[in-house]
Amino acid sequence: MSLNIWHPFTQHGLREPIPEIARAEGAALYKADGTKIIDAISSWWVQTHGHCHPRIVKAIQDQSAKLDQMIFAGWTHAPARELAQGLADFLPKSLDHIFFSDSGSTAVEVALKMALGYWHNRGDARHKILVMEHSYHGDTIGAMSVGERGVFNQAYAPLLFDVGTIAFPGAGAEQATLDQLKAFCKDSDNLPGALIVEPLILGAGGMKIYSAAILAEMAAICRAHDVLFIADEVMTGWGRTGTVFACEQAGVKPDILCMAKGLTGGVIPLAVTAASDAIYQAHFSDDRAQMFFHSSSFTANPIACAAANANLAIWRDEPVRERIDGIIASHRAFSERLQRKSNISGLRQCGTILALEIDDGAGNYMSDLGPMLLGFFRNRNILLRPLGNTIYIMPPYCISAEELECIYTVIEEAIDHFGKP
Ligand SMILES: *Cc1c(COP(=O)(O)O)cnc(C)c1O
């Protein structure tokens, strides 16, 4: 007798197969019988350097034998201190305070609470949060509130808080977005406290890309109107877009930045919300009522911090940037190849992420194409999980040219198989 496992984002009623993985190494997962599956999406956007990187494995082993877990309220430990030191080399100097949590969703909740606390403690309570259409920031209630509303959260919609939504600044529609943002910022009856965005590329919303110039302009508008700018770099962080953080490409220094997925190399849960001194100072007081009221049991877990320190060491010591540049060049060459296909649209690339839509004549997230594609790739031993009819690749940086070529070939097959003739 065994309990039934309820999987995330899985409709068990469809009885789709749930393959079991026994081990992993580099860009590959292996079944017990030895079948190799290429991990084309970094195990849901988390793995950066590849599975079971020896340095991260060792850091976890060593730390777990030394100091496994301890309270972080009023106490501290070396792995957290070391991480605070290390992160200083990767973040803009203006983000000089870090707060730990356990996932991207909680990093976002922390960011929102910091922003609201900032305004509250300054005696200028502002409760309106601005968001971008099609955004995804996590699945907890607060994170869903600032994300796109739809079938994913309609059961909870009445409980989600109100936000101000600016349009996605797609090509040709940029000015409308900027004008909307300005209008919200000037609404003296209901001044916004913060804008939260996924910089350069909206992940779960369909790998939608917008320019660094627009990102910079949005940040500048916020700055000019004293609206806090929150960058959700949970997916974009740690190299995905070609730079360590996407904001770098726009020269944007956010007031608050969220990171999670790749922070530990994508091995073990850990999140950081980095904040400017102004945010911190708004909570700094001899009045207990003004402290930042947030914690979770595993805040700054030492094992997770040790894994993150190993991730930073890999960035420092290994040719991570060269690997990323290699993937970027390889994707470009593949895009050239795809120009010949007539039944795709929206071919786009942001750093190591390549995305396209297959034209099957129907096409939306709930269309049948998504599950059919999933099965198609699964049967060909590629871990690739399309978002509706959007196929995307987001590989770990250690992936080989041969493995990439395998993925590309199967994608071409899928286009020929499912695209309308
Ligand atoms: C994945 C993701 C989150 C949520 O992170 P979890 O660790 O899954 O809670 C938040 N924001 C963005 C942009 C994400 O891609």
Coordinates of C-alpha atoms and ligand atoms in Angstrom, one line a residue:
M1 CA 0.0 0.0 0.0
S2 CA 1.3 3.4 -0.9
L3 CA -0.1 6.9 -0.9
N4 CA -0.7 8.5 -4.3
I5 CA 1.7 11.2 -5.3
W6 CA 0.0 14.4 -6.6
H7 CA 2.4 16.0 -9.1
P8 CA 2.6 19.7 -9.8
F9 CA 1.0 21.1 -13.0
T10 CA -0.2 17.6 -13.9
Q11 CA -3.7 16.6 -14.8
H12 CA -3.7 13.0 -13.5
G13 CA -7.1 12.4 -15.2
L14 CA -5.3 12.4 -18.6
R15 CA -3.2 9.5 -17.4
E16 CA -0.1 10.6 -19.2
P17 CA 3.0 8.6 -18.5
I18 CA 5.2 9.8 -15.6
P19 CA 8.6 8.4 -16.3
E20 CA 11.0 7.8 -13.5
I21 CA 14.6 9.1 -13.4
A22 CA 17.3 7.3 -11.5
R23 CA 20.3 9.6 -11.8
A24 CA 21.7 12.6 -13.6
E25 CA 25.0 14.0 -14.8
G26 CA 25.8 17.1 -16.8
A27 CA 23.0 17.9 -19.3
A28 CA 21.5 14.4 -19.0
L29 CA 19.0 12.5 -16.9
Y30 CA 19.2 8.7 -16.9
K31 CA 16.5 6.1 -16.4
A32 CA 17.2 3.0 -14.3
D33 CA 17.7 1.0 -17.5
G34 CA 20.4 3.5 -18.7
T35 CA 18.3 5.4 -21.2
K36 CA 19.7 8.9 -21.6
I37 CA 17.4 11.9 -21.7
I38 CA 18.8 15.3 -22.7
D39 CA 17.7 18.0 -20.3
A40 CA 16.8 20.8 -22.8
I41 CA 15.1 23.0 -20.2
S42 CA 17.5 22.7 -17.3
S43 CA 15.0 20.7 -15.3
W44 CA 12.5 23.5 -15.3
W45 CA 14.9 26.4 -15.6
V46 CA 16.9 25.8 -12.5
Q47 CA 20.1 23.8 -13.4
T48 CA 22.8 26.1 -14.7
H49 CA 26.2 24.2 -14.7
G50 CA 24.7 20.8 -15.2
H51 CA 23.5 18.0 -12.9
C52 CA 25.6 16.7 -10.0
H53 CA 28.5 19.2 -10.6
P54 CA 31.2 17.7 -8.4
R55 CA 32.0 21.0 -6.7
I56 CA 28.4 21.6 -5.6
V57 CA 28.0 18.0 -4.6
K58 CA 31.1 18.3 -2.4
A59 CA 30.0 21.6 -0.8
I60 CA 26.7 20.0 0.1
Q61 CA 28.4 16.9 1.5
D62 CA 30.9 18.9 3.6
Q63 CA 28.4 21.4 4.9
S64 CA 25.8 18.8 5.8
A65 CA 28.3 17.0 8.0
K66 CA 29.3 20.3 9.7
L67 CA 26.3 22.5 10.3
D68 CA 23.0 21.3 8.8
Q69 CA 20.4 23.8 9.9
M70 CA 19.9 26.5 12.5
I71 CA 17.7 29.4 13.3
F72 CA 18.6 32.5 11.4
A73 CA 16.6 35.0 13.4
G74 CA 19.2 36.6 15.7
W75 CA 21.9 34.1 14.8
T76 CA 24.2 33.7 11.8
H77 CA 26.7 31.3 10.2
A78 CA 29.7 31.3 7.9
P79 CA 28.1 30.0 4.7
A80 CA 25.6 32.9 4.8
R81 CA 28.3 35.4 5.5
E82 CA 30.5 34.0 2.7
L83 CA 27.5 34.2 0.3
A84 CA 26.8 37.9 1.3
Q85 CA 30.5 38.6 0.5
G86 CA 30.4 36.6 -2.8
L87 CA 27.2 38.1 -4.1
A88 CA 28.7 41.6 -3.8
D89 CA 30.8 40.8 -6.9
F90 CA 27.7 39.9 -8.9
L91 CA 25.1 42.5 -7.9
P92 CA 25.1 46.3 -8.5
K93 CA 26.6 48.1 -5.5
S94 CA 23.3 49.8 -4.8
L95 CA 21.8 46.5 -3.7
D96 CA 23.7 46.1 -0.5
H97 CA 21.3 44.1 1.7
I98 CA 20.2 40.5 1.1
F99 CA 17.3 38.6 2.7
F100 CA 17.1 34.8 2.4
S101 CA 14.1 32.6 1.6
D102 CA 13.5 29.3 0.0
S103 CA 11.9 29.7 -3.5
G104 CA 11.2 32.2 -6.3
S105 CA 7.7 32.7 -5.0
T106 CA 8.8 33.5 -1.5
A107 CA 11.5 35.8 -2.9
V108 CA 8.8 37.7 -4.7
E109 CA 6.5 37.7 -1.6
V110 CA 9.5 39.1 0.4
A111 CA 10.1 41.8 -2.3
L112 CA 6.4 42.9 -2.2
K113 CA 6.4 43.0 1.6
M114 CA 9.6 45.0 1.6
A115 CA 8.1 47.5 -0.8
L116 CA 4.9 47.8 1.1
G117 CA 6.8 48.0 4.4
Y118 CA 9.0 50.7 3.0
W119 CA 6.0 53.0 2.2
H120 CA 4.2 52.1 5.5
N121 CA 7.2 52.8 7.7
R122 CA 7.8 56.1 5.9
G123 CA 4.2 57.1 6.9
D124 CA 3.2 57.4 3.2
A125 CA 1.3 54.1 2.9
R126 CA 1.0 53.1 -0.8
H127 CA -0.6 49.8 -1.6
K128 CA -0.8 49.8 -5.3
I129 CA 1.5 47.4 -7.1
L130 CA 2.1 47.8 -10.9
V131 CA 2.7 44.7 -13.0
M132 CA 3.2 43.8 -16.6
E133 CA 0.7 41.8 -18.7
H134 CA 1.6 38.1 -19.2
S135 CA 3.9 38.1 -16.2
Y136 CA 4.6 35.1 -13.9
H137 CA 6.0 35.6 -10.4
G138 CA 5.1 32.3 -8.7
D139 CA 2.2 30.4 -7.4
T140 CA 1.6 31.6 -3.8
I141 CA -1.3 34.0 -3.3
G142 CA 0.7 37.2 -3.4
A143 CA 2.9 36.1 -6.3
M144 CA -0.3 35.0 -8.2
S145 CA -1.8 38.4 -7.5
V146 CA 1.0 40.2 -9.4
G147 CA 1.0 37.6 -12.2
E148 CA -1.2 37.1 -15.3
R149 CA -4.8 36.1 -14.4
G150 CA -6.2 33.2 -16.3
V151 CA -7.1 29.5 -16.1
F152 CA -4.1 29.0 -13.8
N153 CA -5.6 31.0 -11.0
Q154 CA -9.3 31.6 -11.7
A155 CA -10.4 29.5 -8.7
Y156 CA -8.6 31.9 -6.5
A157 CA -9.2 35.1 -8.4
P158 CA -11.6 36.7 -5.9
L159 CA -8.9 36.5 -3.2
L160 CA -6.1 38.0 -5.3
F161 CA -5.3 41.6 -4.6
D162 CA -5.9 44.4 -7.2
V163 CA -2.9 45.6 -9.3
G164 CA -2.3 48.1 -12.0
T165 CA -1.4 46.3 -15.3
I166 CA 0.7 47.8 -18.0
A167 CA 0.6 46.2 -21.5
F168 CA 3.5 43.9 -22.6
P169 CA 5.8 46.2 -24.6
G170 CA 6.0 44.0 -27.7
A171 CA 7.6 45.4 -30.9
G172 CA 5.7 48.4 -32.0
A173 CA 3.7 48.7 -28.8
E174 CA 6.4 50.0 -26.6
Q175 CA 5.2 53.6 -26.3
A176 CA 1.8 52.6 -25.2
T177 CA 3.4 50.6 -22.3
L178 CA 5.5 53.6 -21.3
D179 CA 2.5 56.0 -21.5
Q180 CA 0.5 53.6 -19.3
L181 CA 3.3 53.4 -16.8
K182 CA 3.6 57.2 -16.6
A183 CA -0.2 57.6 -16.2
F184 CA -0.2 55.2 -13.2
C185 CA 2.8 57.0 -11.7
K186 CA 1.0 60.3 -11.9
D187 CA -2.3 59.0 -10.5
S188 CA -2.2 61.2 -7.3
D189 CA -5.4 59.5 -5.9
N190 CA -3.7 56.1 -5.8
L191 CA 0.1 56.4 -6.2
P192 CA 1.8 53.1 -6.9
G193 CA 4.4 51.8 -4.5
A194 CA 6.3 49.6 -6.9
L195 CA 6.5 48.1 -10.3
I196 CA 7.5 44.4 -10.6
V197 CA 8.8 43.0 -13.9
E198 CA 10.6 40.0 -15.3
P199 CA 13.5 41.8 -17.1
L200 CA 14.0 41.2 -20.9
I201 CA 12.0 38.0 -21.1
L202 CA 8.7 36.8 -19.6
G203 CA 9.2 33.1 -18.9
A204 CA 6.0 31.2 -18.0
G205 CA 4.0 33.8 -19.9
G206 CA 5.4 32.3 -23.1
M207 CA 9.1 33.3 -23.4
K208 CA 8.0 36.8 -24.5
I209 CA 10.9 39.1 -25.2
Y210 CA 11.2 42.9 -25.0
S211 CA 14.1 45.2 -25.4
A212 CA 16.7 46.4 -22.9
A213 CA 16.0 50.0 -24.0
I214 CA 12.4 49.6 -22.8
L215 CA 13.5 48.0 -19.6
A216 CA 15.8 51.0 -19.0
E217 CA 13.0 53.4 -19.8
M218 CA 10.5 51.7 -17.4
A219 CA 13.1 51.9 -14.6
A220 CA 13.8 55.5 -15.4
I221 CA 10.1 56.4 -15.2
C222 CA 9.8 54.6 -11.9
R223 CA 12.8 56.4 -10.6
A224 CA 11.5 59.8 -11.7
H225 CA 8.2 59.2 -9.9
D226 CA 9.6 57.6 -6.8
V227 CA 8.0 54.3 -7.6
L228 CA 10.1 51.3 -6.4
F229 CA 11.4 49.1 -9.2
I230 CA 11.4 45.3 -8.5
A231 CA 13.3 43.0 -10.9
D232 CA 12.1 39.4 -10.7
E233 CA 15.3 37.7 -11.9
V234 CA 14.3 34.3 -10.6
M235 CA 14.4 32.8 -14.1
T236 CA 16.6 35.4 -15.9
G237 CA 19.3 35.4 -13.2
W238 CA 22.5 33.5 -13.3
G239 CA 23.3 33.8 -17.0
R240 CA 20.2 32.8 -18.9
T241 CA 19.9 36.0 -20.9
G242 CA 23.7 36.2 -21.7
T243 CA 24.7 38.3 -18.7
V244 CA 24.7 37.2 -15.0
F245 CA 21.5 39.3 -14.4
A246 CA 19.3 40.6 -17.2
C247 CA 19.2 44.1 -15.7
E248 CA 22.9 44.5 -16.5
Q249 CA 22.0 44.7 -20.2
A250 CA 19.8 47.7 -19.6
G251 CA 22.2 49.3 -17.1
V252 CA 19.2 49.1 -14.7
K253 CA 19.8 49.1 -10.9
P254 CA 16.6 47.9 -9.4
D255 CA 15.5 48.9 -5.8
I256 CA 14.8 45.2 -5.1
L257 CA 16.0 42.1 -7.0
C258 CA 14.7 38.5 -6.6
M259 CA 16.8 35.5 -7.4
A260 CA 16.3 31.8 -6.8
K261 CA 16.4 29.0 -9.4
G262 CA 20.1 29.2 -10.5
L263 CA 21.4 30.6 -7.2
T264 CA 22.6 27.2 -6.0
G265 CA 23.3 26.0 -9.5
G266 CA 19.8 24.8 -9.4
V267 CA 20.5 21.9 -7.0
I268 CA 18.8 22.8 -3.8
P269 CA 16.2 25.4 -2.9
L270 CA 17.4 28.8 -1.9
A271 CA 16.3 32.3 -2.7
V272 CA 17.6 35.8 -2.1
T273 CA 15.8 39.1 -2.2
A274 CA 18.4 41.9 -2.5
A275 CA 17.4 45.4 -1.5
S276 CA 18.8 48.9 -1.6
D277 CA 19.9 50.7 1.5
A278 CA 16.8 52.9 1.4
I279 CA 14.5 49.9 1.7
Y280 CA 16.6 48.6 4.6
Q281 CA 16.8 52.0 6.3
A282 CA 13.0 52.2 6.2
H283 CA 12.9 49.1 8.4
F284 CA 15.9 50.1 10.6
S285 CA 14.7 51.6 13.9
D286 CA 14.7 51.2 17.6
D287 CA 11.0 50.5 17.3
R288 CA 10.3 46.7 17.0
A289 CA 7.1 47.5 15.2
Q290 CA 9.1 48.6 12.2
M291 CA 11.2 45.5 11.8
F292 CA 10.7 43.4 8.7
F293 CA 8.2 40.8 9.7
H294 CA 9.1 37.8 7.6
S295 CA 10.9 34.5 8.1
S296 CA 10.6 30.9 7.3
S297 CA 11.9 27.9 9.1
F298 CA 14.7 27.2 6.7
T299 CA 15.8 30.8 6.1
A300 CA 19.5 30.7 4.9
N301 CA 19.8 27.0 5.4
P302 CA 23.6 26.4 5.7
I303 CA 23.6 23.5 3.2
A304 CA 21.8 25.6 0.6
C305 CA 24.1 28.6 1.3
A306 CA 27.2 26.3 0.8
A307 CA 25.7 25.1 -2.5
A308 CA 25.3 28.8 -3.5
N309 CA 28.9 29.5 -2.6
A310 CA 30.0 26.6 -4.8
N311 CA 27.9 28.1 -7.6
L312 CA 29.7 31.4 -7.2
A313 CA 33.0 29.7 -7.2
I314 CA 32.1 27.9 -10.4
W315 CA 31.2 31.3 -12.0
R316 CA 34.6 32.7 -10.8
D317 CA 36.8 29.7 -11.8
E318 CA 35.2 27.9 -14.8
P319 CA 34.7 29.3 -18.3
V320 CA 30.9 29.7 -17.6
R321 CA 30.7 32.8 -19.8
E322 CA 32.4 31.1 -22.7
R323 CA 29.9 28.2 -22.4
I324 CA 27.0 30.6 -22.5
D325 CA 28.5 32.4 -25.5
G326 CA 28.8 29.0 -27.2
I327 CA 25.1 28.2 -26.7
I328 CA 24.2 31.7 -27.9
A329 CA 26.2 31.2 -31.1
S330 CA 24.8 27.7 -31.6
H331 CA 21.2 28.9 -31.2
R332 CA 21.9 31.6 -33.8
A333 CA 23.1 29.1 -36.3
F334 CA 20.0 26.9 -35.6
S335 CA 17.7 30.0 -36.1
E336 CA 19.3 30.5 -39.6
R337 CA 18.4 26.9 -40.3
L338 CA 14.8 27.4 -39.2
Q339 CA 14.3 30.4 -41.5
R340 CA 13.5 27.8 -44.2
K341 CA 10.5 26.5 -42.3
S342 CA 7.2 28.1 -43.2
N343 CA 5.0 26.6 -40.4
I344 CA 6.6 28.4 -37.5
S345 CA 6.3 31.9 -36.1
G346 CA 7.8 34.2 -33.5
L347 CA 11.3 32.7 -33.7
R348 CA 13.2 34.6 -31.0
Q349 CA 16.3 34.4 -28.9
C350 CA 17.3 35.9 -25.6
G351 CA 20.7 34.8 -24.6
T352 CA 20.7 31.0 -24.1
I353 CA 16.9 30.8 -24.5
L354 CA 15.5 30.1 -27.9
A355 CA 11.7 30.0 -28.5
L356 CA 9.3 29.6 -31.4
E357 CA 5.6 28.8 -32.0
I358 CA 4.5 26.0 -34.2
D359 CA 1.6 27.0 -36.5
D360 CA -0.9 24.2 -36.3
G361 CA -3.8 26.4 -37.1
A362 CA -5.2 26.3 -33.5
G363 CA -2.7 27.2 -30.9
N364 CA -3.1 28.4 -27.3
Y365 CA -1.9 27.1 -24.0
M366 CA -4.8 24.8 -23.5
S367 CA -4.7 23.5 -27.1
D368 CA -3.9 19.8 -27.5
L369 CA -0.6 20.6 -29.2
G370 CA 1.2 21.2 -25.9
P371 CA 0.6 17.6 -24.5
M372 CA 1.2 16.1 -27.9
L373 CA 4.6 17.9 -28.2
L374 CA 5.5 16.8 -24.7
G375 CA 4.9 13.2 -25.6
F376 CA 6.7 13.6 -28.9
F377 CA 9.8 14.9 -27.2
R378 CA 9.5 12.3 -24.3
N379 CA 9.4 9.5 -26.9
R380 CA 12.6 10.8 -28.4
N381 CA 14.3 11.1 -25.0
I382 CA 14.4 14.9 -24.9
L383 CA 13.1 16.7 -21.7
L384 CA 11.4 19.6 -23.3
R385 CA 8.1 21.0 -21.9
P386 CA 6.4 23.3 -24.3
L387 CA 4.2 26.2 -23.0
G388 CA 1.2 25.5 -25.2
N389 CA 2.4 25.6 -28.7
T390 CA 5.5 27.6 -27.7
I391 CA 8.6 25.4 -27.9
Y392 CA 11.6 26.7 -26.1
I393 CA 15.1 25.5 -25.2
M394 CA 16.9 26.6 -22.1
P395 CA 19.8 24.2 -21.6
P396 CA 22.3 23.9 -18.8
Y397 CA 25.5 25.7 -19.8
C398 CA 27.6 22.5 -19.8
I399 CA 25.6 21.0 -22.7
S400 CA 27.7 19.7 -25.6
A401 CA 27.4 20.6 -29.2
E402 CA 26.3 17.1 -30.0
E403 CA 23.5 17.2 -27.4
L404 CA 22.4 20.6 -28.6
E405 CA 22.3 19.2 -32.2
C406 CA 20.1 16.3 -31.0
I407 CA 17.6 18.7 -29.5
Y408 CA 17.6 20.9 -32.7
T409 CA 17.0 17.8 -34.9
V410 CA 14.1 16.6 -32.8
I411 CA 12.6 20.2 -32.9
E412 CA 12.8 20.2 -36.7
E413 CA 11.1 16.8 -36.7
A414 CA 8.3 18.2 -34.5
I415 CA 7.8 21.2 -36.7
D416 CA 7.5 19.0 -39.8
H417 CA 5.2 16.6 -37.9
F418 CA 2.8 19.1 -36.2
G419 CA 3.1 22.3 -38.3
K420 CA 0.3 22.8 -40.8
P421 CA 1.6 22.0 -44.2
Ligands
LIG1 C1 9.9 30.1 -11.5 C2 9.6 31.6 -11.3 C3 9.1 32.1 -10.0 C4 8.8 31.1 -8.9 O1 9.8 30.4 -8.4 P1 9.6 29.1 -7.6 O2 10.9 28.8 -7.0 O3 9.0 28.1 -8.5 O4 8.6 29.5 -6.5 C5 9.0 33.4 -9.8 N1 9.3 34.3 -10.8 C6 9.8 33.9 -12.0 C7 10.1 34.9 -13.1 C8 9.9 32.5 -12.3 O5 10.3 32.1 -13.5

